[in-house]
Short mmCIF file of C-alpha atoms in Angstrom, two decimals:
data_model
loop_
_atom_site.label_atom_id
_atom_site.label_comp_id
_atom_site.label_asym_id
_atom_site.label_seq_id
_atom_site.Cartn_x
_atom_site.Cartn_y
_atom_site.Cartn_z
CA MET A 1 0.00 0.00 0.00
CA THR A 2 1.38 3.40 -0.92
CA HIS A 3 1.00 6.56 1.11
CA ALA A 4 0.93 10.06 -0.37
CA LEU A 5 3.03 12.75 1.27
CA LYS A 6 0.82 15.15 3.19
CA THR A 7 1.54 18.75 4.04
CA PRO A 8 1.11 19.19 7.80
CA ASP A 9 -2.10 20.79 9.05
CA SER A 10 -0.93 24.01 10.66
CA SER A 11 -4.19 24.28 12.62
CA GLN A 12 -3.19 21.22 14.64
CA LYS A 13 0.39 22.30 15.35
CA SER A 14 1.89 25.20 17.26
CA ASN A 15 3.99 27.80 15.53
CA LYS A 16 7.05 26.37 17.30
CA ALA A 17 6.57 22.76 16.17
CA LEU A 18 9.35 21.40 13.98
CA TYR A 19 6.94 19.39 11.82
CA GLY A 20 3.80 21.34 11.05
CA GLY A 21 4.87 24.62 12.59
CA THR A 22 3.82 27.78 10.79
CA SER A 23 7.13 29.64 11.02
CA SER A 24 8.77 30.04 7.61
CA ARG A 25 12.26 30.91 8.83
CA ARG A 26 15.11 28.43 8.82
CA ILE A 27 15.03 25.91 11.64
CA THR A 28 18.07 26.14 13.91
CA VAL A 29 19.74 23.97 16.52
CA ARG A 30 17.96 26.04 19.18
CA ASP A 31 14.65 24.83 17.75
CA ILE A 32 15.94 21.26 17.94
CA ALA A 33 16.85 21.69 21.61
CA ALA A 34 13.44 23.22 22.37
CA ALA A 35 11.68 20.27 20.74
CA LYS A 36 13.53 17.91 23.10
CA GLU A 37 12.31 19.95 26.07
CA ARG A 38 8.73 19.79 24.78
CA GLY A 39 8.93 16.05 24.18
CA GLU A 40 8.19 16.64 20.49
CA LYS A 41 9.22 13.96 18.01
CA TRP A 42 10.33 14.99 14.54
CA PRO A 43 11.28 13.42 11.19
CA MET A 44 14.50 13.70 9.22
CA LEU A 45 15.17 12.54 5.66
CA THR A 46 18.26 12.49 3.50
CA ALA A 47 18.35 14.67 0.37
CA TYR A 48 20.94 15.00 -2.37
CA ASP A 49 19.55 17.47 -4.93
CA ALA A 50 17.56 20.70 -5.08
CA MET A 51 14.39 19.28 -6.63
CA THR A 52 13.91 16.44 -4.15
CA ALA A 53 14.84 18.71 -1.25
CA SER A 54 12.22 21.25 -2.32
CA VAL A 55 9.54 18.53 -2.24
CA PHE A 56 10.51 17.53 1.29
CA ASP A 57 10.70 21.17 2.38
CA GLU A 58 7.16 21.78 1.10
CA ALA A 59 6.04 18.60 2.90
CA GLY A 60 7.28 20.08 6.17
CA ILE A 61 10.34 17.89 6.82
CA PRO A 62 12.23 20.05 9.35
CA VAL A 63 15.73 18.55 9.08
CA MET A 64 17.46 17.12 6.02
CA LEU A 65 20.75 15.28 5.98
CA VAL A 66 22.95 15.48 2.92
CA GLY A 67 24.37 12.11 3.83
CA ASP A 68 27.40 10.34 2.50
CA SER A 69 24.79 7.70 1.67
CA MET A 70 24.80 9.59 -1.64
CA GLY A 71 27.67 7.24 -2.46
CA ASN A 72 25.34 4.23 -2.54
CA CYS A 73 22.16 6.00 -3.67
CA HIS A 74 23.32 8.44 -6.34
CA LEU A 75 26.97 7.98 -7.23
CA GLY A 76 27.07 4.23 -7.77
CA TYR A 77 29.66 3.39 -5.11
CA GLU A 78 29.46 0.14 -3.16
CA SER A 79 29.75 1.99 0.16
CA THR A 80 30.01 5.49 1.57
CA VAL A 81 33.79 5.32 1.87
CA PRO A 82 34.73 6.76 -1.59
CA VAL A 83 32.63 9.94 -1.21
CA THR A 84 34.80 13.07 -1.44
CA MET A 85 34.54 16.57 0.02
CA ASP A 86 34.06 17.96 -3.50
CA GLU A 87 31.04 15.70 -4.03
CA MET A 88 29.64 16.46 -0.60
CA THR A 89 30.04 20.20 -1.06
CA LEU A 90 28.42 20.20 -4.50
CA LEU A 91 25.34 18.24 -3.44
CA SER A 92 24.97 20.03 -0.10
CA ALA A 93 24.88 23.38 -1.88
CA ALA A 94 22.15 22.08 -4.18
CA VAL A 95 20.01 20.97 -1.24
CA VAL A 96 20.44 24.32 0.49
CA ARG A 97 19.35 26.14 -2.67
CA GLY A 98 16.28 23.93 -2.94
CA THR A 99 15.00 24.64 0.57
CA LYS A 100 13.73 27.57 2.61
CA ARG A 101 12.79 26.22 6.03
CA ALA A 102 14.62 22.98 6.80
CA LEU A 103 17.85 22.77 8.76
CA ILE A 104 20.38 21.26 6.35
CA VAL A 105 23.04 19.02 7.86
CA GLY A 106 26.04 18.10 5.72
CA ASP A 107 27.94 14.86 6.31
CA LEU A 108 31.70 14.90 6.71
CA PRO A 109 32.85 12.02 4.46
CA PHE A 110 35.43 9.41 5.32
CA GLY A 111 38.94 10.84 5.43
CA SER A 112 37.84 14.42 5.99
CA TYR A 113 38.10 14.52 9.80
CA GLN A 114 39.86 11.36 11.05
CA GLU A 115 43.30 13.03 11.12
CA GLY A 116 42.20 15.25 13.97
CA PRO A 117 40.40 18.42 15.00
CA VAL A 118 42.23 20.75 12.63
CA GLN A 119 41.36 18.67 9.57
CA ALA A 120 37.77 18.39 10.81
CA LEU A 121 37.52 22.16 11.20
CA ARG A 122 38.89 22.72 7.70
CA SER A 123 36.37 20.29 6.17
CA ALA A 124 33.41 21.54 8.18
CA THR A 125 34.24 25.16 7.40
CA ARG A 126 34.14 24.35 3.72
CA LEU A 127 30.64 22.88 4.00
CA VAL A 128 29.42 25.91 5.93
CA LYS A 129 31.08 28.55 3.70
CA GLU A 130 30.79 26.98 0.25
CA ALA A 131 27.58 24.94 0.60
CA GLY A 132 25.74 27.00 3.21
CA VAL A 133 24.74 24.13 5.50
CA GLY A 134 23.46 24.92 8.97
CA ALA A 135 25.28 22.04 10.68
CA VAL A 136 27.58 19.11 9.97
CA LYS A 137 27.55 15.46 10.98
CA LEU A 138 30.44 13.14 11.71
CA GLU A 139 30.74 9.56 12.88
CA GLY A 140 32.28 8.27 16.08
CA GLY A 141 31.81 8.66 19.82
CA GLU A 142 34.75 9.04 22.18
CA ARG A 143 37.19 8.86 19.26
CA SER A 144 35.62 11.93 17.64
CA ALA A 145 34.99 14.00 20.77
CA HIS A 146 37.98 16.32 20.22
CA GLN A 147 36.87 17.04 16.66
CA ILE A 148 33.35 17.86 17.83
CA GLU A 149 34.62 20.10 20.60
CA LEU A 150 36.75 22.22 18.26
CA LEU A 151 33.98 22.57 15.67
CA VAL A 152 31.50 23.70 18.30
CA GLN A 153 34.02 26.16 19.72
CA ALA A 154 34.40 27.55 16.20
CA GLY A 155 30.64 28.09 15.95
CA ILE A 156 29.75 25.08 13.78
CA PRO A 157 26.84 22.96 15.10
CA VAL A 158 27.59 19.24 15.08
CA MET A 159 25.29 16.23 14.87
CA ALA A 160 27.13 13.16 16.10
CA HIS A 161 26.64 9.55 14.93
CA VAL A 162 27.22 6.46 17.07
CA GLY A 163 26.25 2.81 16.97
CA LEU A 164 26.76 1.45 13.47
CA THR A 165 28.98 3.93 11.65
CA PRO A 166 28.87 3.01 7.92
CA GLN A 167 32.25 4.60 7.17
CA SER A 168 33.75 1.78 9.26
CA VAL A 169 32.19 -0.94 7.10
CA ASN A 170 35.60 -2.45 6.34
CA ALA A 171 36.39 -2.76 10.03
CA TYR A 172 32.97 -4.22 10.87
CA GLY A 173 33.00 -6.59 7.91
CA GLY A 174 29.42 -5.63 7.18
CA TYR A 175 26.59 -3.80 8.93
CA PRO A 176 25.97 -5.60 12.26
CA VAL A 177 23.73 -4.33 15.08
CA GLN A 178 25.80 -2.46 17.66
CA GLY A 179 25.52 -2.38 21.46
CA ARG A 180 24.52 -5.99 22.09
CA GLY A 181 26.02 -7.41 25.26
CA GLU A 182 26.96 -5.60 28.45
CA GLU A 183 30.40 -4.42 27.35
CA ALA A 184 29.19 -3.15 23.96
CA ALA A 185 26.21 -1.43 25.58
CA GLN A 186 28.41 0.37 28.09
CA GLN A 187 30.73 1.53 25.30
CA LEU A 188 27.79 2.94 23.34
CA LEU A 189 26.60 4.79 26.45
CA ARG A 190 30.10 6.24 26.90
CA ASP A 191 30.16 7.27 23.24
CA ALA A 192 26.79 9.00 23.50
CA LYS A 193 27.79 10.87 26.65
CA ALA A 194 31.14 11.84 25.12
CA VAL A 195 29.59 13.52 22.07
CA GLN A 196 27.08 15.33 24.26
CA ASP A 197 29.83 16.57 26.56
CA ALA A 198 31.81 17.69 23.52
CA GLY A 199 28.92 19.93 22.47
CA ALA A 200 26.98 17.98 19.83
CA PHE A 201 23.39 19.25 19.47
CA ALA A 202 22.01 15.80 18.54
CA VAL A 203 23.22 12.26 18.02
CA VAL A 204 22.22 9.62 15.47
CA LEU A 205 21.81 6.10 16.87
CA GLU A 206 22.10 3.57 14.05
CA LEU A 207 21.32 -0.14 14.34
CA VAL A 208 21.11 -0.14 18.12
CA PRO A 209 18.82 -2.39 20.19
CA ALA A 210 15.60 -0.53 20.99
CA GLU A 211 16.02 -0.93 24.75
CA LEU A 212 19.52 0.54 24.68
CA ALA A 213 18.44 3.42 22.45
CA ALA A 214 15.60 4.18 24.88
CA GLU A 215 18.10 4.30 27.75
CA VAL A 216 20.40 6.65 25.82
CA THR A 217 17.44 8.89 24.96
CA ARG A 218 16.44 9.03 28.63
CA ILE A 219 19.93 9.86 29.85
CA LEU A 220 20.92 12.51 27.30
CA HIS A 221 19.60 16.07 27.26
CA ILE A 222 20.28 16.34 23.51
CA PRO A 223 17.93 14.67 20.98
CA THR A 224 18.57 11.18 19.68
CA VAL A 225 17.86 10.44 16.02
CA GLY A 226 17.08 6.80 15.43
CA ILE A 227 17.64 4.67 12.36
CA GLY A 228 17.01 1.06 13.24
CA ALA A 229 17.02 2.05 16.92
CA GLY A 230 13.41 1.63 18.02
CA VAL A 231 10.54 4.00 18.66
CA GLU A 232 11.78 5.77 21.81
CA CYS A 233 14.29 8.03 20.03
CA ASP A 234 13.41 11.72 19.83
CA ALA A 235 13.53 11.69 16.01
CA GLN A 236 13.70 9.21 13.16
CA VAL A 237 15.70 9.39 9.92
CA LEU A 238 15.56 7.32 6.73
CA VAL A 239 17.42 7.44 3.45
CA TRP A 240 14.81 8.96 1.16
CA THR A 241 15.30 6.47 -1.66
CA ASP A 242 14.56 3.64 0.79
CA MET A 243 11.54 5.46 2.25
CA ALA A 244 9.99 6.25 -1.13
CA GLY A 245 10.64 2.91 -2.83
CA MET A 246 13.38 3.98 -5.23
CA THR A 247 15.97 1.53 -3.92
CA SER A 248 16.18 -1.86 -5.62
CA GLY A 249 17.00 -5.13 -3.95
CA ARG A 250 16.72 -6.13 -0.32
CA LEU A 251 16.14 -3.35 2.19
CA PRO A 252 17.23 -3.22 5.85
CA ARG A 253 14.68 -4.50 8.35
CA PHE A 254 14.09 -1.06 9.82
CA VAL A 255 12.96 0.50 6.51
CA LYS A 256 9.28 1.19 5.86
CA GLN A 257 8.39 2.09 2.28
CA TYR A 258 5.79 4.84 1.89
CA ALA A 259 5.63 4.82 -1.92
CA LYS A 260 6.77 2.80 -4.95
CA LEU A 261 8.55 5.49 -6.93
CA ARG A 262 10.92 3.10 -8.72
CA GLU A 263 7.95 1.22 -10.16
CA ALA A 264 6.09 4.43 -11.05
CA LEU A 265 9.14 5.96 -12.74
CA GLY A 266 9.78 2.79 -14.71
CA ASP A 267 6.17 2.71 -15.87
CA ALA A 268 6.39 6.33 -17.00
CA ALA A 269 9.59 5.66 -18.96
CA LYS A 270 8.02 2.64 -20.68
CA ALA A 271 4.88 4.60 -21.57
CA PHE A 272 6.98 7.39 -23.08
CA ALA A 273 9.07 4.92 -25.07
CA GLU A 274 6.01 3.14 -26.44
CA ASP A 275 4.43 6.46 -27.51
CA VAL A 276 7.62 7.43 -29.36
CA VAL A 277 7.97 4.06 -31.09
CA GLY A 278 4.29 4.00 -32.01
CA GLY A 279 4.20 7.58 -33.26
CA ALA A 280 1.75 8.80 -30.59
CA TYR A 281 4.25 11.32 -29.23
CA PRO A 282 4.64 14.11 -30.03
CA ALA A 283 0.97 14.69 -30.92
CA GLU A 284 -0.48 17.82 -32.51
CA GLU A 285 -0.79 19.57 -29.15
CA HIS A 286 2.93 19.09 -28.56
CA SER A 287 3.99 20.54 -31.92
CA PHE A 288 4.73 24.05 -33.24
CA HIS A 289 3.82 25.51 -36.66
#
């Protein structure tokens, strides 16, 4: 069953609400913090181009992530690892241009911050200055705390990412659930606290047992953004091509498809091709004299 995107009913939401609020200004990290205090849940989607981002902006999506998942979804890479700063900057700028209200978060790709805080600041500054993003995201808990701290001190909001960190796919040997077992759970709790203490305004929890994610959400004063982390997180994020049915092949267990765009787009392409081959397009109304 497919579900059409619906524009939020402003009569049922307060002006301050992230999803459905009536304010037309850009959402900021202060709005994100206020939503946590109100107990308000909110959605986040990835976006990689101006046109798609404009659709999500009009639908009321308050936060968009220009994720390094572009590597898998749009650039044809087998993982996120090959994504470059040039690619991230180009696509982040497009998403910013296509939106008016959403907070745009740009991913720092693999190799752009692992050397240390100075490299991280250089990369993040580029996304802010050249692409115009309102925040950046980077992977890692305790190991990335110094990078987060310097970025925040420099005035760049940071969304952290713990649990499964896809840039470490070669070390994991795949995409396993993280935080299972007492030792692993305690490490994830330490990672979450470390990024909060370093100044992150939110943290993504990816492929984490629901019970552990609920505990992290209860302990932290910054919002948690779940992806495969259960319902108790403050927000939820999906890769838009998974959410809308554009991705082919097997999907992760946590994905719910709300449309079948791949099927619809394929049908449209076939219909166009058959009209051309059969001489039905262009018709008289499509021609000039």
